[in-house]
JSON list of C-alpha atoms in Angstrom, two decimals:
[
{"chain": "F", "resi": 1, "resn": "MET", "atom": "CA", "xyz": [0.00, 0.00, 0.00]},
{"chain": "F", "resi": 2, "resn": "GLN", "atom": "CA", "xyz": [1.24, 3.47, -0.88]},
{"chain": "F", "resi": 3, "resn": "THR", "atom": "CA", "xyz": [0.46, 6.59, 1.07]},
{"chain": "F", "resi": 4, "resn": "LEU", "atom": "CA", "xyz": [0.63, 10.19, 0.05]},
{"chain": "F", "resi": 5, "resn": "THR", "atom": "CA", "xyz": [1.20, 12.83, 2.69]},
{"chain": "F", "resi": 6, "resn": "ILE", "atom": "CA", "xyz": [0.52, 16.41, 1.71]},
{"chain": "F", "resi": 7, "resn": "ILE", "atom": "CA", "xyz": [2.67, 18.45, 4.05]},
{"chain": "F", "resi": 8, "resn": "ARG", "atom": "CA", "xyz": [1.98, 22.00, 2.84]},
{"chain": "F", "resi": 9, "resn": "PRO", "atom": "CA", "xyz": [-1.23, 22.10, 0.78]},
{"chain": "F", "resi": 10, "resn": "ASP", "atom": "CA", "xyz": [-2.52, 25.15, -1.03]},
{"chain": "F", "resi": 11, "resn": "ASP", "atom": "CA", "xyz": [-5.85, 26.79, -0.21]},
{"chain": "F", "resi": 12, "resn": "MET", "atom": "CA", "xyz": [-7.47, 27.67, -3.52]},
{"chain": "F", "resi": 13, "resn": "HIS", "atom": "CA", "xyz": [-10.15, 29.96, -2.04]},
{"chain": "F", "resi": 14, "resn": "LEU", "atom": "CA", "xyz": [-9.26, 31.92, 1.08]},
{"chain": "F", "resi": 15, "resn": "HIS", "atom": "CA", "xyz": [-11.17, 34.78, 2.65]},
{"chain": "F", "resi": 16, "resn": "LEU", "atom": "CA", "xyz": [-8.83, 36.54, 5.09]},
{"chain": "F", "resi": 17, "resn": "ARG", "atom": "CA", "xyz": [-10.93, 39.72, 5.17]},
{"chain": "F", "resi": 18, "resn": "ASP", "atom": "CA", "xyz": [-9.03, 42.60, 6.80]},
{"chain": "F", "resi": 19, "resn": "GLY", "atom": "CA", "xyz": [-8.25, 44.22, 10.14]},
{"chain": "F", "resi": 20, "resn": "ASP", "atom": "CA", "xyz": [-8.73, 42.03, 13.21]},
{"chain": "F", "resi": 21, "resn": "ALA", "atom": "CA", "xyz": [-10.11, 39.11, 11.18]},
{"chain": "F", "resi": 22, "resn": "LEU", "atom": "CA", "xyz": [-7.00, 39.12, 8.97]},
{"chain": "F", "resi": 23, "resn": "LYS", "atom": "CA", "xyz": [-4.70, 39.25, 11.99]},
{"chain": "F", "resi": 24, "resn": "ALA", "atom": "CA", "xyz": [-6.56, 36.35, 13.61]},
{"chain": "F", "resi": 25, "resn": "VAL", "atom": "CA", "xyz": [-6.87, 34.07, 10.58]},
{"chain": "F", "resi": 26, "resn": "ALA", "atom": "CA", "xyz": [-3.59, 34.58, 8.67]},
{"chain": "F", "resi": 27, "resn": "PRO", "atom": "CA", "xyz": [-1.26, 32.95, 11.25]},
{"chain": "F", "resi": 28, "resn": "TYR", "atom": "CA", "xyz": [-3.46, 29.81, 11.44]},
{"chain": "F", "resi": 29, "resn": "THR", "atom": "CA", "xyz": [-3.63, 29.58, 7.66]},
{"chain": "F", "resi": 30, "resn": "ALA", "atom": "CA", "xyz": [0.13, 30.05, 7.32]},
{"chain": "F", "resi": 31, "resn": "ARG", "atom": "CA", "xyz": [0.75, 27.28, 9.83]},
{"chain": "F", "resi": 32, "resn": "GLN", "atom": "CA", "xyz": [-1.10, 24.76, 7.62]},
{"chain": "F", "resi": 33, "resn": "MET", "atom": "CA", "xyz": [-0.90, 26.06, 4.06]},
{"chain": "F", "resi": 34, "resn": "GLY", "atom": "CA", "xyz": [1.99, 26.79, 1.73]},
{"chain": "F", "resi": 35, "resn": "ARG", "atom": "CA", "xyz": [0.04, 29.19, -0.48]},
{"chain": "F", "resi": 36, "resn": "ALA", "atom": "CA", "xyz": [-3.49, 30.49, -0.83]},
{"chain": "F", "resi": 37, "resn": "VAL", "atom": "CA", "xyz": [-5.54, 32.26, -3.49]},
{"chain": "F", "resi": 38, "resn": "ILE", "atom": "CA", "xyz": [-6.75, 35.37, -1.68]},
{"chain": "F", "resi": 39, "resn": "MET", "atom": "CA", "xyz": [-10.33, 36.46, -2.36]},
{"chain": "F", "resi": 40, "resn": "PRO", "atom": "CA", "xyz": [-10.67, 40.20, -3.09]},
{"chain": "F", "resi": 41, "resn": "ASN", "atom": "CA", "xyz": [-14.22, 40.96, -1.92]},
{"chain": "F", "resi": 42, "resn": "LEU", "atom": "CA", "xyz": [-13.31, 43.28, 0.91]},
{"chain": "F", "resi": 43, "resn": "LYS", "atom": "CA", "xyz": [-15.07, 46.54, 1.78]},
{"chain": "F", "resi": 44, "resn": "PRO", "atom": "CA", "xyz": [-13.92, 48.35, -0.34]},
{"chain": "F", "resi": 45, "resn": "PRO", "atom": "CA", "xyz": [-13.00, 45.62, -2.85]},
{"chain": "F", "resi": 46, "resn": "VAL", "atom": "CA", "xyz": [-9.49, 44.98, -4.17]},
{"chain": "F", "resi": 47, "resn": "VAL", "atom": "CA", "xyz": [-9.90, 46.43, -7.68]},
{"chain": "F", "resi": 48, "resn": "SER", "atom": "CA", "xyz": [-6.46, 47.83, -8.57]},
{"chain": "F", "resi": 49, "resn": "VAL", "atom": "CA", "xyz": [-2.90, 46.57, -8.55]},
{"chain": "F", "resi": 50, "resn": "ALA", "atom": "CA", "xyz": [-2.12, 49.12, -5.84]},
{"chain": "F", "resi": 51, "resn": "ASP", "atom": "CA", "xyz": [-5.02, 47.75, -3.74]},
{"chain": "F", "resi": 52, "resn": "ALA", "atom": "CA", "xyz": [-3.73, 44.18, -4.16]},
{"chain": "F", "resi": 53, "resn": "LEU", "atom": "CA", "xyz": [-0.16, 45.07, -3.27]},
{"chain": "F", "resi": 54, "resn": "ALA", "atom": "CA", "xyz": [-1.29, 47.00, -0.19]},
{"chain": "F", "resi": 55, "resn": "TYR", "atom": "CA", "xyz": [-3.50, 44.07, 0.86]},
{"chain": "F", "resi": 56, "resn": "LYS", "atom": "CA", "xyz": [-0.60, 41.65, 0.34]},
{"chain": "F", "resi": 57, "resn": "ALA", "atom": "CA", "xyz": [1.57, 43.85, 2.57]},
{"chain": "F", "resi": 58, "resn": "ARG", "atom": "CA", "xyz": [-1.10, 43.71, 5.32]},
{"chain": "F", "resi": 59, "resn": "ILE", "atom": "CA", "xyz": [-1.27, 39.93, 4.96]},
{"chain": "F", "resi": 60, "resn": "MET", "atom": "CA", "xyz": [2.50, 39.57, 5.18]},
{"chain": "F", "resi": 61, "resn": "ALA", "atom": "CA", "xyz": [2.58, 41.84, 8.26]},
{"chain": "F", "resi": 62, "resn": "ALA", "atom": "CA", "xyz": [0.02, 39.57, 9.96]},
{"chain": "F", "resi": 63, "resn": "LEU", "atom": "CA", "xyz": [2.11, 36.42, 9.47]},
{"chain": "F", "resi": 64, "resn": "PRO", "atom": "CA", "xyz": [4.41, 34.99, 12.12]},
{"chain": "F", "resi": 65, "resn": "GLU", "atom": "CA", "xyz": [8.09, 35.84, 11.73]},
{"chain": "F", "resi": 66, "resn": "GLY", "atom": "CA", "xyz": [9.84, 33.43, 9.38]},
{"chain": "F", "resi": 67, "resn": "SER", "atom": "CA", "xyz": [6.64, 32.24, 7.73]},
{"chain": "F", "resi": 68, "resn": "ALA", "atom": "CA", "xyz": [7.04, 30.85, 4.21]},
{"chain": "F", "resi": 69, "resn": "PHE", "atom": "CA", "xyz": [3.34, 31.31, 3.38]},
{"chain": "F", "resi": 70, "resn": "GLU", "atom": "CA", "xyz": [2.71, 32.87, -0.05]},
{"chain": "F", "resi": 71, "resn": "PRO", "atom": "CA", "xyz": [-0.52, 34.79, -0.68]},
{"chain": "F", "resi": 72, "resn": "LEU", "atom": "CA", "xyz": [-1.57, 34.54, -4.34]},
{"chain": "F", "resi": 73, "resn": "MET", "atom": "CA", "xyz": [-3.29, 37.84, -5.03]},
{"chain": "F", "resi": 74, "resn": "THR", "atom": "CA", "xyz": [-6.43, 38.41, -7.08]},
{"chain": "F", "resi": 75, "resn": "LEU", "atom": "CA", "xyz": [-8.37, 41.42, -8.30]},
{"chain": "F", "resi": 76, "resn": "TYR", "atom": "CA", "xyz": [-12.11, 41.91, -8.01]},
{"chain": "F", "resi": 77, "resn": "LEU", "atom": "CA", "xyz": [-13.52, 42.16, -11.54]},
{"chain": "F", "resi": 78, "resn": "THR", "atom": "CA", "xyz": [-15.70, 45.22, -12.07]},
{"chain": "F", "resi": 79, "resn": "ASP", "atom": "CA", "xyz": [-17.48, 46.84, -15.00]},
{"chain": "F", "resi": 80, "resn": "GLN", "atom": "CA", "xyz": [-14.59, 49.34, -15.12]},
{"chain": "F", "resi": 81, "resn": "ALA", "atom": "CA", "xyz": [-11.86, 46.73, -15.73]},
{"chain": "F", "resi": 82, "resn": "THR", "atom": "CA", "xyz": [-9.77, 47.19, -18.87]},
{"chain": "F", "resi": 83, "resn": "PRO", "atom": "CA", "xyz": [-7.28, 45.13, -20.88]},
{"chain": "F", "resi": 84, "resn": "ALA", "atom": "CA", "xyz": [-4.58, 47.54, -19.64]},
{"chain": "F", "resi": 85, "resn": "LEU", "atom": "CA", "xyz": [-5.46, 46.61, -16.04]},
{"chain": "F", "resi": 86, "resn": "VAL", "atom": "CA", "xyz": [-5.03, 42.94, -16.94]},
{"chain": "F", "resi": 87, "resn": "ARG", "atom": "CA", "xyz": [-1.55, 43.61, -18.34]},
{"chain": "F", "resi": 88, "resn": "GLU", "atom": "CA", "xyz": [-0.63, 45.69, -15.27]},
{"chain": "F", "resi": 89, "resn": "ALA", "atom": "CA", "xyz": [-1.89, 42.92, -12.99]},
{"chain": "F", "resi": 90, "resn": "LYS", "atom": "CA", "xyz": [0.12, 40.27, -14.81]},
{"chain": "F", "resi": 91, "resn": "ALA", "atom": "CA", "xyz": [3.29, 42.38, -14.56]},
{"chain": "F", "resi": 92, "resn": "ALA", "atom": "CA", "xyz": [2.72, 42.77, -10.80]},
{"chain": "F", "resi": 93, "resn": "GLY", "atom": "CA", "xyz": [2.30, 39.03, -10.20]},
{"chain": "F", "resi": 94, "resn": "ILE", "atom": "CA", "xyz": [-1.48, 39.03, -9.69]},
{"chain": "F", "resi": 95, "resn": "VAL", "atom": "CA", "xyz": [-2.67, 35.51, -10.53]},
{"chain": "F", "resi": 96, "resn": "ALA", "atom": "CA", "xyz": [-6.39, 35.99, -11.15]},
{"chain": "F", "resi": 97, "resn": "PHE", "atom": "CA", "xyz": [-9.49, 38.13, -11.43]},
{"chain": "F", "resi": 98, "resn": "LYS", "atom": "CA", "xyz": [-12.57, 37.07, -9.48]},
{"chain": "F", "resi": 99, "resn": "LEU", "atom": "CA", "xyz": [-16.07, 37.50, -10.87]},
{"chain": "F", "resi": 100, "resn": "TYR", "atom": "CA", "xyz": [-18.83, 38.40, -8.46]},
{"chain": "F", "resi": 101, "resn": "PRO", "atom": "CA", "xyz": [-22.09, 39.11, -10.29]},
{"chain": "F", "resi": 102, "resn": "ALA", "atom": "CA", "xyz": [-23.52, 42.33, -8.83]},
{"chain": "F", "resi": 103, "resn": "GLY", "atom": "CA", "xyz": [-25.77, 41.53, -5.89]},
{"chain": "F", "resi": 104, "resn": "ALA", "atom": "CA", "xyz": [-25.05, 37.78, -5.87]},
{"chain": "F", "resi": 105, "resn": "THR", "atom": "CA", "xyz": [-23.06, 37.29, -2.66]},
{"chain": "F", "resi": 106, "resn": "THR", "atom": "CA", "xyz": [-21.14, 38.91, 0.22]},
{"chain": "F", "resi": 107, "resn": "ASN", "atom": "CA", "xyz": [-19.66, 42.28, -0.76]},
{"chain": "F", "resi": 108, "resn": "SER", "atom": "CA", "xyz": [-20.76, 41.97, -4.39]},
{"chain": "F", "resi": 109, "resn": "ASP", "atom": "CA", "xyz": [-22.32, 45.43, -4.73]},
{"chain": "F", "resi": 110, "resn": "SER", "atom": "CA", "xyz": [-19.37, 46.45, -6.94]},
{"chain": "F", "resi": 111, "resn": "GLY", "atom": "CA", "xyz": [-19.67, 43.29, -9.01]},
{"chain": "F", "resi": 112, "resn": "VAL", "atom": "CA", "xyz": [-20.14, 42.87, -12.73]},
{"chain": "F", "resi": 113, "resn": "THR", "atom": "CA", "xyz": [-23.52, 43.80, -14.19]},
{"chain": "F", "resi": 114, "resn": "ASP", "atom": "CA", "xyz": [-22.96, 42.40, -17.71]},
{"chain": "F", "resi": 115, "resn": "LEU", "atom": "CA", "xyz": [-20.05, 40.04, -18.30]},
{"chain": "F", "resi": 116, "resn": "PHE", "atom": "CA", "xyz": [-20.50, 40.19, -22.08]},
{"chain": "F", "resi": 117, "resn": "LYS", "atom": "CA", "xyz": [-19.38, 43.85, -22.03]},
{"chain": "F", "resi": 118, "resn": "LEU", "atom": "CA", "xyz": [-16.05, 42.65, -20.59]},
{"chain": "F", "resi": 119, "resn": "ILE", "atom": "CA", "xyz": [-15.17, 40.27, -23.43]},
{"chain": "F", "resi": 120, "resn": "PRO", "atom": "CA", "xyz": [-12.07, 42.38, -24.37]},
{"chain": "F", "resi": 121, "resn": "VAL", "atom": "CA", "xyz": [-10.90, 42.09, -20.74]},
{"chain": "F", "resi": 122, "resn": "LEU", "atom": "CA", "xyz": [-11.47, 38.33, -20.74]},
{"chain": "F", "resi": 123, "resn": "GLU", "atom": "CA", "xyz": [-9.61, 38.02, -24.05]},
{"chain": "F", "resi": 124, "resn": "GLU", "atom": "CA", "xyz": [-6.64, 39.83, -22.51]},
{"chain": "F", "resi": 125, "resn": "MET", "atom": "CA", "xyz": [-6.81, 37.56, -19.47]},
{"chain": "F", "resi": 126, "resn": "ALA", "atom": "CA", "xyz": [-6.63, 34.55, -21.80]},
{"chain": "F", "resi": 127, "resn": "LYS", "atom": "CA", "xyz": [-3.70, 36.11, -23.66]},
{"chain": "F", "resi": 128, "resn": "GLN", "atom": "CA", "xyz": [-1.84, 36.88, -20.41]},
{"chain": "F", "resi": 129, "resn": "GLY", "atom": "CA", "xyz": [-2.61, 33.51, -18.80]},
{"chain": "F", "resi": 130, "resn": "ILE", "atom": "CA", "xyz": [-4.40, 35.11, -15.86]},
{"chain": "F", "resi": 131, "resn": "LEU", "atom": "CA", "xyz": [-7.02, 32.92, -14.21]},
{"chain": "F", "resi": 132, "resn": "PHE", "atom": "CA", "xyz": [-10.72, 33.76, -14.27]},
{"chain": "F", "resi": 133, "resn": "LEU", "atom": "CA", "xyz": [-12.23, 32.75, -10.92]},
{"chain": "F", "resi": 134, "resn": "VAL", "atom": "CA", "xyz": [-16.00, 32.63, -10.99]},
{"chain": "F", "resi": 135, "resn": "HIS", "atom": "CA", "xyz": [-18.76, 33.04, -8.47]},
{"chain": "F", "resi": 136, "resn": "GLY", "atom": "CA", "xyz": [-21.29, 31.71, -10.94]},
{"chain": "F", "resi": 137, "resn": "GLU", "atom": "CA", "xyz": [-24.91, 32.54, -10.43]},
{"chain": "F", "resi": 138, "resn": "VAL", "atom": "CA", "xyz": [-27.52, 34.73, -12.04]},
{"chain": "F", "resi": 139, "resn": "THR", "atom": "CA", "xyz": [-29.37, 37.25, -9.91]},
{"chain": "F", "resi": 140, "resn": "ASP", "atom": "CA", "xyz": [-32.60, 37.22, -11.91]},
{"chain": "F", "resi": 141, "resn": "PRO", "atom": "CA", "xyz": [-35.43, 37.15, -9.34]},
{"chain": "F", "resi": 142, "resn": "GLU", "atom": "CA", "xyz": [-37.44, 34.97, -11.73]},
{"chain": "F", "resi": 143, "resn": "ILE", "atom": "CA", "xyz": [-34.90, 32.15, -11.30]},
{"chain": "F", "resi": 144, "resn": "ASP", "atom": "CA", "xyz": [-35.31, 29.92, -8.25]},
{"chain": "F", "resi": 145, "resn": "ILE", "atom": "CA", "xyz": [-32.37, 30.35, -5.86]},
{"chain": "F", "resi": 146, "resn": "PHE", "atom": "CA", "xyz": [-31.49, 26.66, -6.28]},
{"chain": "F", "resi": 147, "resn": "ASP", "atom": "CA", "xyz": [-31.28, 27.03, -10.07]},
{"chain": "F", "resi": 148, "resn": "ARG", "atom": "CA", "xyz": [-29.11, 30.15, -10.22]},
{"chain": "F", "resi": 149, "resn": "GLU", "atom": "CA", "xyz": [-25.82, 28.31, -10.79]},
{"chain": "F", "resi": 150, "resn": "ALA", "atom": "CA", "xyz": [-27.26, 26.15, -13.57]},
{"chain": "F", "resi": 151, "resn": "ALA", "atom": "CA", "xyz": [-28.80, 29.20, -15.23]},
{"chain": "F", "resi": 152, "resn": "PHE", "atom": "CA", "xyz": [-25.43, 30.99, -15.02]},
{"chain": "F", "resi": 153, "resn": "ILE", "atom": "CA", "xyz": [-23.68, 28.13, -16.78]},
{"chain": "F", "resi": 154, "resn": "GLU", "atom": "CA", "xyz": [-26.20, 28.08, -19.63]},
{"chain": "F", "resi": 155, "resn": "ARG", "atom": "CA", "xyz": [-26.84, 31.83, -20.00]},
{"chain": "F", "resi": 156, "resn": "VAL", "atom": "CA", "xyz": [-23.39, 33.23, -19.28]},
{"chain": "F", "resi": 157, "resn": "MET", "atom": "CA", "xyz": [-20.51, 30.79, -18.89]},
{"chain": "F", "resi": 158, "resn": "LYS", "atom": "CA", "xyz": [-21.03, 28.66, -22.00]},
{"chain": "F", "resi": 159, "resn": "PRO", "atom": "CA", "xyz": [-21.55, 31.67, -24.31]},
{"chain": "F", "resi": 160, "resn": "VAL", "atom": "CA", "xyz": [-18.52, 33.48, -22.82]},
{"chain": "F", "resi": 161, "resn": "LEU", "atom": "CA", "xyz": [-16.31, 30.42, -23.28]},
{"chain": "F", "resi": 162, "resn": "ALA", "atom": "CA", "xyz": [-17.54, 30.08, -26.86]},
{"chain": "F", "resi": 163, "resn": "GLN", "atom": "CA", "xyz": [-16.21, 33.61, -27.46]},
{"chain": "F", "resi": 164, "resn": "VAL", "atom": "CA", "xyz": [-13.02, 33.22, -25.37]},
{"chain": "F", "resi": 165, "resn": "PRO", "atom": "CA", "xyz": [-12.18, 29.51, -25.55]},
{"chain": "F", "resi": 166, "resn": "ASN", "atom": "CA", "xyz": [-8.64, 29.87, -24.18]},
{"chain": "F", "resi": 167, "resn": "LEU", "atom": "CA", "xyz": [-9.77, 31.55, -20.96]},
{"chain": "F", "resi": 168, "resn": "LYS", "atom": "CA", "xyz": [-8.46, 29.69, -17.90]},
{"chain": "F", "resi": 169, "resn": "VAL", "atom": "CA", "xyz": [-11.47, 29.27, -15.63]}
]
């Protein structure tokens, strides 16, 4: 029999928040995890490279001395995102953009209202190899809450991927 021991796993979806919550959670996470993809839906959200770098600095300051933990930073995708922002993010080491449809979840008031208007941004993400992390649900009140993810896949995700097939989701 073979065994596999994962000594320093990665957390692919981490909410550290900010302030006291960040200071409380980051040391525990760093004790167990090697890296983590940091979710950007703070108040206010992490929408610029400067925001992400400042947030990363706060995370690093909250870690125990000598910690090898690596926060993998993301940006909160908004209607104002541009291909230039994608290129700037890539150059700064940002690994992903996170989609929150407006009004869908915690701190999503700044979220995307129409993903199809951001096709040029998604094309640049595909070109740059930046990940597209998705909170996938529609917010149409006519759709039952238990069907929102399925409706998102059919109405939004499949058509977007047909237009940007190389997008890393």
